[in-house]
mmCIF file with all atom_site columns, C-alpha atoms in Angstrom:
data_model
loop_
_atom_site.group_PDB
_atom_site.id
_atom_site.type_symbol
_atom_site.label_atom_id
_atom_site.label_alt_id
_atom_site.label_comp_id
_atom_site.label_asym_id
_atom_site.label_entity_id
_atom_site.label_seq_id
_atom_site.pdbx_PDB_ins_code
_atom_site.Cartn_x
_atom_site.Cartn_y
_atom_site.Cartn_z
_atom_site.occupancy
_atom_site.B_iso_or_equiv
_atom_site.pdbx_formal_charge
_atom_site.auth_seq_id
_atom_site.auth_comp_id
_atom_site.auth_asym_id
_atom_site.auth_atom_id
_atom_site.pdbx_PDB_model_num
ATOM 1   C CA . UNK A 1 1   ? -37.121 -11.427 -20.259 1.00 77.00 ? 24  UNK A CA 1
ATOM 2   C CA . UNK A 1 2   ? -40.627 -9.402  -19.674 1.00 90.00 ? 25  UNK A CA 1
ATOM 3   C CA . UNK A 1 3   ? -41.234 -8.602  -15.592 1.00 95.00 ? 26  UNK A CA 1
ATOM 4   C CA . UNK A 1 4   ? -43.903 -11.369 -14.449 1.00 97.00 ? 27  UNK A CA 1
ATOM 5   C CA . UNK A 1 5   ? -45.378 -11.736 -11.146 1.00 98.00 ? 28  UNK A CA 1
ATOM 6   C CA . UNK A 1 6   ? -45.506 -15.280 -9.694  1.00 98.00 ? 29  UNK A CA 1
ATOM 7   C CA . UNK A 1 7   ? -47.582 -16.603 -6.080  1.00 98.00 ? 30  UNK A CA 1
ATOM 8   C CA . UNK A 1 8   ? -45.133 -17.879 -2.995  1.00 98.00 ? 31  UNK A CA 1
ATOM 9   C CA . UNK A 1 9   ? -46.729 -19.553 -0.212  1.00 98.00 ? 32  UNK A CA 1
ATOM 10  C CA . UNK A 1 10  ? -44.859 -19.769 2.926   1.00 98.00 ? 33  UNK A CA 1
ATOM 11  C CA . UNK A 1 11  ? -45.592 -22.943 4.108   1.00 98.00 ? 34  UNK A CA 1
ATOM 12  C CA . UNK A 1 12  ? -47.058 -24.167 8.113   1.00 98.00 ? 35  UNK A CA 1
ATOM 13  C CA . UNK A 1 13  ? -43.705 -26.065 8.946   1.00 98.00 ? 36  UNK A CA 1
ATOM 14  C CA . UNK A 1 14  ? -41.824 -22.976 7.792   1.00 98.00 ? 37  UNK A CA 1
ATOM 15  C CA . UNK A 1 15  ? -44.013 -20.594 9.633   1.00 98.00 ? 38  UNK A CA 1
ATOM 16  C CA . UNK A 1 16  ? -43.537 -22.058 12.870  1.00 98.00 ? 39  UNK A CA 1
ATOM 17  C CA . UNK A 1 17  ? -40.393 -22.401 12.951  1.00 98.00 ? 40  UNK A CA 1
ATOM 18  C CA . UNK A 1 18  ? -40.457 -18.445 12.578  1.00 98.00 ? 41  UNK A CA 1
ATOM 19  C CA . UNK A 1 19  ? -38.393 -18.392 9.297   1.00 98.00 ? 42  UNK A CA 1
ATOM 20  C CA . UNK A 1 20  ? -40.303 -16.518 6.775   1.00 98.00 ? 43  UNK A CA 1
ATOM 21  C CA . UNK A 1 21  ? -37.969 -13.144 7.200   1.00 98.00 ? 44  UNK A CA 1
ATOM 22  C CA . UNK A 1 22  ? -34.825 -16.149 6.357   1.00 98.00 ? 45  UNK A CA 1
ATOM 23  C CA . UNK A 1 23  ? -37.130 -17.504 3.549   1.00 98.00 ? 46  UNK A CA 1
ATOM 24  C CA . UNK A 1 24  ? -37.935 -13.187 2.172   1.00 98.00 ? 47  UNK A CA 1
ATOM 25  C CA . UNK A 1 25  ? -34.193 -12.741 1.787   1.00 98.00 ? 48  UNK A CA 1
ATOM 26  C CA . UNK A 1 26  ? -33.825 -15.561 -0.515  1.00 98.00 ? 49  UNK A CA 1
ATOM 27  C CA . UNK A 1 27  ? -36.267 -14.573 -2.533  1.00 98.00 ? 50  UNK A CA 1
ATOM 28  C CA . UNK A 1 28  ? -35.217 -10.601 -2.530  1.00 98.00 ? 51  UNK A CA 1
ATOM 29  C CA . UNK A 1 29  ? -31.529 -11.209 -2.894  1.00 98.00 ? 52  UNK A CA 1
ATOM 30  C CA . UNK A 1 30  ? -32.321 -12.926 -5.974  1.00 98.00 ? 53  UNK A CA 1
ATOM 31  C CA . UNK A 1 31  ? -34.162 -9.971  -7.182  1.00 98.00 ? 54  UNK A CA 1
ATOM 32  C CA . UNK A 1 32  ? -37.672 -10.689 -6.532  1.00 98.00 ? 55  UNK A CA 1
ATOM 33  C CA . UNK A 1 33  ? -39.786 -8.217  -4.990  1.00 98.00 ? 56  UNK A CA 1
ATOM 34  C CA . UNK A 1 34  ? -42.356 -8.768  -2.730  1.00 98.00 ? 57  UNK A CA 1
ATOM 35  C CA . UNK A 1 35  ? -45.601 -6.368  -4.377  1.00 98.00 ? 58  UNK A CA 1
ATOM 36  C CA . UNK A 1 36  ? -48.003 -8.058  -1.864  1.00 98.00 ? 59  UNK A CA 1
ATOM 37  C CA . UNK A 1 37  ? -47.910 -10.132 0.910   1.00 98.00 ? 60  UNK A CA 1
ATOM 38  C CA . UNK A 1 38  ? -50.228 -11.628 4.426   1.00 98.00 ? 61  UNK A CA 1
ATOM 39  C CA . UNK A 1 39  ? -50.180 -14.060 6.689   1.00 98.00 ? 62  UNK A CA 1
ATOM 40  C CA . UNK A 1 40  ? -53.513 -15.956 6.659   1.00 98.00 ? 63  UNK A CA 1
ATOM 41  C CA . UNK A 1 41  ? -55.001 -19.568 8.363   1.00 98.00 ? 64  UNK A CA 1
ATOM 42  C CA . UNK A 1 42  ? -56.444 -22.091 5.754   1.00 98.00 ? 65  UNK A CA 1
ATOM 43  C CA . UNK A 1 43  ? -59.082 -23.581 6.595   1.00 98.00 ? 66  UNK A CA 1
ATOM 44  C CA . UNK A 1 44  ? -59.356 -27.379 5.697   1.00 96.00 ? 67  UNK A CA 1
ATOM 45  C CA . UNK A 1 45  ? -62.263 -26.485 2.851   1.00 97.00 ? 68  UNK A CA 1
ATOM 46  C CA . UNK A 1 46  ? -59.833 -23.430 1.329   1.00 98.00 ? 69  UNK A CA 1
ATOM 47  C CA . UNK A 1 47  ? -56.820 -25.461 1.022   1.00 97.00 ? 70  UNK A CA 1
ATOM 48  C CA . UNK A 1 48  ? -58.717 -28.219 -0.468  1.00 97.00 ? 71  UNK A CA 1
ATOM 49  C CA . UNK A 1 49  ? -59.757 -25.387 -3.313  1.00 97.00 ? 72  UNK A CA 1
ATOM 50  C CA . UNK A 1 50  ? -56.648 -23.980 -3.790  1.00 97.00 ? 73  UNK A CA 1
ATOM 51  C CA . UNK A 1 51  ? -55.394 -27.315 -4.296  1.00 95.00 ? 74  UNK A CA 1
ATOM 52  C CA . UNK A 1 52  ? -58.385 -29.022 -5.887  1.00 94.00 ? 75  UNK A CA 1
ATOM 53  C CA . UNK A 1 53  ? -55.957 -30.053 -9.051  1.00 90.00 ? 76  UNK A CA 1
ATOM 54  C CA . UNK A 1 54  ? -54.451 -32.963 -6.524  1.00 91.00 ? 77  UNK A CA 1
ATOM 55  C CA . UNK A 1 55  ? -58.095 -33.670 -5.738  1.00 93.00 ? 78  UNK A CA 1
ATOM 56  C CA . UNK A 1 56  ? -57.564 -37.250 -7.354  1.00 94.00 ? 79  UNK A CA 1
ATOM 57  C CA . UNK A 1 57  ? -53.923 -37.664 -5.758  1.00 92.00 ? 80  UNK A CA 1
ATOM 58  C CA . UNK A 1 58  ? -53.388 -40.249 -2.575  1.00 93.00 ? 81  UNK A CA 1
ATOM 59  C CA . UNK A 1 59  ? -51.850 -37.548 -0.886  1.00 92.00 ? 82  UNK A CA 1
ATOM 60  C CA . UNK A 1 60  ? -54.505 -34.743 -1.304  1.00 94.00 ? 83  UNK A CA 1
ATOM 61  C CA . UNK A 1 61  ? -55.635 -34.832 2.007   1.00 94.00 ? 84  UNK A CA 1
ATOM 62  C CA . UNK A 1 62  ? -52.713 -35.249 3.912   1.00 94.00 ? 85  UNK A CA 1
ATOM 63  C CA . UNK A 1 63  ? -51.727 -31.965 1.879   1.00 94.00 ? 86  UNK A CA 1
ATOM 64  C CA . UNK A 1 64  ? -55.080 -29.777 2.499   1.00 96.00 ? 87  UNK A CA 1
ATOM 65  C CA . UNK A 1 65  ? -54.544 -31.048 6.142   1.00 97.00 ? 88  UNK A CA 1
ATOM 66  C CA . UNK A 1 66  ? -50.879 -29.919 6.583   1.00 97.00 ? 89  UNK A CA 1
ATOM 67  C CA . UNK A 1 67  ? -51.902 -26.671 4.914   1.00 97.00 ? 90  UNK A CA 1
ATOM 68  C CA . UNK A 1 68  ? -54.390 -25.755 7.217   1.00 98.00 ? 91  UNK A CA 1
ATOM 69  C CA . UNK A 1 69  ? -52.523 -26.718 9.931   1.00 98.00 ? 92  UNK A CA 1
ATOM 70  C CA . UNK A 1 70  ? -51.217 -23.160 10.599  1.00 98.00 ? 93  UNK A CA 1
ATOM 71  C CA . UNK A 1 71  ? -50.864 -20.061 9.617   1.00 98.00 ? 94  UNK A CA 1
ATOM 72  C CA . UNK A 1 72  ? -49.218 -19.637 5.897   1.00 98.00 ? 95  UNK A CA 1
ATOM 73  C CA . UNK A 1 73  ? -47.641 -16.606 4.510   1.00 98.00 ? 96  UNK A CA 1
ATOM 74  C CA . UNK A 1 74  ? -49.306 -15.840 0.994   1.00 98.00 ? 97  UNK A CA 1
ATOM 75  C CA . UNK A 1 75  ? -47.237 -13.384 -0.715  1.00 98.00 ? 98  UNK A CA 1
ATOM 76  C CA . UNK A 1 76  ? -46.776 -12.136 -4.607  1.00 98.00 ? 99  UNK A CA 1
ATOM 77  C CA . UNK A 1 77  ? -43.287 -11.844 -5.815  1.00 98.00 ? 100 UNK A CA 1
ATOM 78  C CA . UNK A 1 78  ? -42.391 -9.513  -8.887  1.00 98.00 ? 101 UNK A CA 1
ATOM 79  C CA . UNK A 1 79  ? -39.407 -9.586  -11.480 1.00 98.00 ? 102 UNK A CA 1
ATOM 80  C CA . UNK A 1 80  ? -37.743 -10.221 -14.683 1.00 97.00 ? 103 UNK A CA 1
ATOM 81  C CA . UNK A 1 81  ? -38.992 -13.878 -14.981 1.00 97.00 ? 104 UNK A CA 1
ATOM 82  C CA . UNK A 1 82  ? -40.757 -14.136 -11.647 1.00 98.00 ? 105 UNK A CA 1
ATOM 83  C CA . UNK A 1 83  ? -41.511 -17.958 -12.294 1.00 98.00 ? 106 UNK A CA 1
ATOM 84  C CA . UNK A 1 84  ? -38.838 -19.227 -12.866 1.00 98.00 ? 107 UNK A CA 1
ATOM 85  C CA . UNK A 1 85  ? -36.282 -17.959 -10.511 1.00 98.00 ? 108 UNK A CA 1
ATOM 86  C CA . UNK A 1 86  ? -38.861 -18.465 -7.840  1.00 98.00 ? 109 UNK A CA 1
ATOM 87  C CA . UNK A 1 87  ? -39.126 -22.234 -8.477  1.00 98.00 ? 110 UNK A CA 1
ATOM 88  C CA . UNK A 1 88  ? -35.442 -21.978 -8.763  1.00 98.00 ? 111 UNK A CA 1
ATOM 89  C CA . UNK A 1 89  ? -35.073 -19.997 -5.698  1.00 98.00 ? 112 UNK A CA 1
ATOM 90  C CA . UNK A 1 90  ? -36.997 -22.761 -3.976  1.00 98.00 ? 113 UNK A CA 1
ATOM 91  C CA . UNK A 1 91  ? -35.516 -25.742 -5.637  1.00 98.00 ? 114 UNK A CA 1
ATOM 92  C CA . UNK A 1 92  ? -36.221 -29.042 -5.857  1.00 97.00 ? 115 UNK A CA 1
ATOM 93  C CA . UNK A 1 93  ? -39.504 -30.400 -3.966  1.00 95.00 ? 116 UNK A CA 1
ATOM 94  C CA . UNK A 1 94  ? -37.318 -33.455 -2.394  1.00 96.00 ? 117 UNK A CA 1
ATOM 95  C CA . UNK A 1 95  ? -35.284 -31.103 -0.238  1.00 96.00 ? 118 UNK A CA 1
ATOM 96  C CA . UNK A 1 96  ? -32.069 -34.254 -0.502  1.00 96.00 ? 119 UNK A CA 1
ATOM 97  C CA . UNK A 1 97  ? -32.446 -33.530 -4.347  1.00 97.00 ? 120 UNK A CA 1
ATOM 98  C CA . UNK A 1 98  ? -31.962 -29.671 -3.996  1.00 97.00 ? 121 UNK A CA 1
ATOM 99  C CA . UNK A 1 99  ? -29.542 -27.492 -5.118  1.00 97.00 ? 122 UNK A CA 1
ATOM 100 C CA . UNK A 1 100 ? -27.135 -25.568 -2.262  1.00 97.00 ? 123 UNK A CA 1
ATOM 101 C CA . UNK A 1 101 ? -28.783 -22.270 -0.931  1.00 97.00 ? 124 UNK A CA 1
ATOM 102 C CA . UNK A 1 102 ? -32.360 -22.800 -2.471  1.00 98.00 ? 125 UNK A CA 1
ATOM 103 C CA . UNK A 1 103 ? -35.018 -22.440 0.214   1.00 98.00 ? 126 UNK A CA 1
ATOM 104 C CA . UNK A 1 104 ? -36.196 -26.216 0.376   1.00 98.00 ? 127 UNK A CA 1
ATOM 105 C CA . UNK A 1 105 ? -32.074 -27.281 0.844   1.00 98.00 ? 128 UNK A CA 1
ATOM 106 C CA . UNK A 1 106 ? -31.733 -24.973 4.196   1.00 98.00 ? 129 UNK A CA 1
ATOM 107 C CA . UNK A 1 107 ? -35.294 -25.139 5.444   1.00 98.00 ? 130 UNK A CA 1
ATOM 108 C CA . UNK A 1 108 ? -37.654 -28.105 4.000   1.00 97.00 ? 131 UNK A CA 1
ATOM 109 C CA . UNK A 1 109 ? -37.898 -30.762 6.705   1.00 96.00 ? 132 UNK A CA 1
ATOM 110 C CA . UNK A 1 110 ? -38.863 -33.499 4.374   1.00 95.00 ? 133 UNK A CA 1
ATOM 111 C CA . UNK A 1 111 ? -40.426 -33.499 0.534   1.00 93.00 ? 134 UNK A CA 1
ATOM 112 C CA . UNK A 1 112 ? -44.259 -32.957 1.987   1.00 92.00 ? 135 UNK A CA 1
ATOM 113 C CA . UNK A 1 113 ? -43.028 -30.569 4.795   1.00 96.00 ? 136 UNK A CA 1
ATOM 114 C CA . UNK A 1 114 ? -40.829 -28.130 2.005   1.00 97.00 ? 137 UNK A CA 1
ATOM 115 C CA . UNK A 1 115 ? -41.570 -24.787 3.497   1.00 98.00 ? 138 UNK A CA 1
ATOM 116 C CA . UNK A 1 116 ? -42.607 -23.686 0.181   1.00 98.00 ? 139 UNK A CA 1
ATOM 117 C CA . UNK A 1 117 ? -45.150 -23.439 -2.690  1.00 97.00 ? 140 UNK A CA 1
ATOM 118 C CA . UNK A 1 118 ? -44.713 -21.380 -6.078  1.00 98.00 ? 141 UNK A CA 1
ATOM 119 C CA . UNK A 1 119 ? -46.796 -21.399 -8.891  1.00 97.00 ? 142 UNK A CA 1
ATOM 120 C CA . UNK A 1 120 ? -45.344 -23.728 -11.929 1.00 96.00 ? 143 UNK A CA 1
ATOM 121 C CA . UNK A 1 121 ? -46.319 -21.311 -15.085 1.00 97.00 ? 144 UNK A CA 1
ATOM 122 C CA . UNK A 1 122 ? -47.344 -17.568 -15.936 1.00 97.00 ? 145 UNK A CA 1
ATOM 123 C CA . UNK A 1 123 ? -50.996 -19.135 -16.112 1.00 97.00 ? 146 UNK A CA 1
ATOM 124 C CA . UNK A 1 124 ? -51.161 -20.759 -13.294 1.00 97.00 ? 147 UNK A CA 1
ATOM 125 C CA . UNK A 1 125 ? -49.610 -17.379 -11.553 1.00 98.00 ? 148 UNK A CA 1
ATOM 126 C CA . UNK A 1 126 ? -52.249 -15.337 -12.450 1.00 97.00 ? 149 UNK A CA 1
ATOM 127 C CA . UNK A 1 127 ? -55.110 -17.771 -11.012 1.00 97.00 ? 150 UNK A CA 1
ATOM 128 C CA . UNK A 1 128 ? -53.310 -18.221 -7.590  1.00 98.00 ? 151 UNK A CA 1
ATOM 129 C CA . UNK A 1 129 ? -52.762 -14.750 -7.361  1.00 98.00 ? 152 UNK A CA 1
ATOM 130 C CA . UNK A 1 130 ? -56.456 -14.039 -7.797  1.00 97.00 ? 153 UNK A CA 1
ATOM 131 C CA . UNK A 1 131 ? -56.896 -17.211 -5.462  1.00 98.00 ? 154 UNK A CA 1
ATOM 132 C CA . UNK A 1 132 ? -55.676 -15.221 -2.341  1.00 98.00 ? 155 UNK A CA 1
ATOM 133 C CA . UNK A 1 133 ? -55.454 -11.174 -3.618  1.00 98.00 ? 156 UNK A CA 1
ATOM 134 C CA . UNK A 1 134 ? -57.660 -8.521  -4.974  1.00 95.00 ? 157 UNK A CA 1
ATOM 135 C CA . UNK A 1 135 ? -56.148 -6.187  -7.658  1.00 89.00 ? 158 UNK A CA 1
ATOM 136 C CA . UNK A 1 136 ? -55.863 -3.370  -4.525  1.00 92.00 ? 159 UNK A CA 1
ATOM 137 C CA . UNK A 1 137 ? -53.507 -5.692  -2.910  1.00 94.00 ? 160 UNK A CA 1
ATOM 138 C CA . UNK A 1 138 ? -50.942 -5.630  -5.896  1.00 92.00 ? 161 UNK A CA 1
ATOM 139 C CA . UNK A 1 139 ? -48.810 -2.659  -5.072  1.00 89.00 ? 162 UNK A CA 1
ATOM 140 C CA . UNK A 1 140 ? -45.373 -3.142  -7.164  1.00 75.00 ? 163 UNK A CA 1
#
């Protein structure tokens, strides 16, 4: 399995709650490595860009709102099939519907409030990556 590097957004209901050292282990004792990472504030107009695919979706703007809400963590993770085992790190977006031990099991508070975003492809990596970092930023 080639090394890939995959986007993780620490989510606003996770950040408040102060978890996002809980939410780093996960993702490190799973053997992900985190090659860049900051703590930012969306603004409503940025969210709504980084998530302009669910433009057409009912619950776009609840989404854009909740992201901007507060602070996120934006961080890029690094290892032998980085996509994957982050999405299966995170588990399931219903957090009732995840597996033991994933992030969204221990910490989501409800299936729009999951603590968590990672990107769903290689592809889709490599644009969110871009989204939030500059190639300095990378430093695995």
């Amino acid at each position: 399995m080639a090394v890939e590097r995959t986007l993780s957004i620490i989510k606003p209901d996770a950040t408040e709650r102060n978890l996002t050292g809980k939410i780093n282990t996960l993702f490190e004792d799973a053997g992900l490595r985190i090659v860049a990472q900051k703590r930012i504030h969306l603004s409503p107009a940025q969210a709504g860009k980084f998530y302009e695919v669910h433009a057409e979706r009912p619950f776009f703007g609840e989404l854009t709102e909740f992201m901007a809400r507060s602070p996120v963590v934006v961080q890029v993770l690094e290892g032998e099939g980085a996509v994957a085992k982050n999405r299966e790190v995170m588990g399931a977006t219903n957090p009732a519907e995840a597996d033991e031990g994933t992030v969204r099991k221990s910490f989501a508070q409800s299936i729009g409030e999951n603590s968590v975003h990672g990107s769903d492809s290689a592809e889709n990596a490599a644009i969110e990556i871009a989204f939030f970092f500059s190639g300095l930023e990378l430093v695995g």
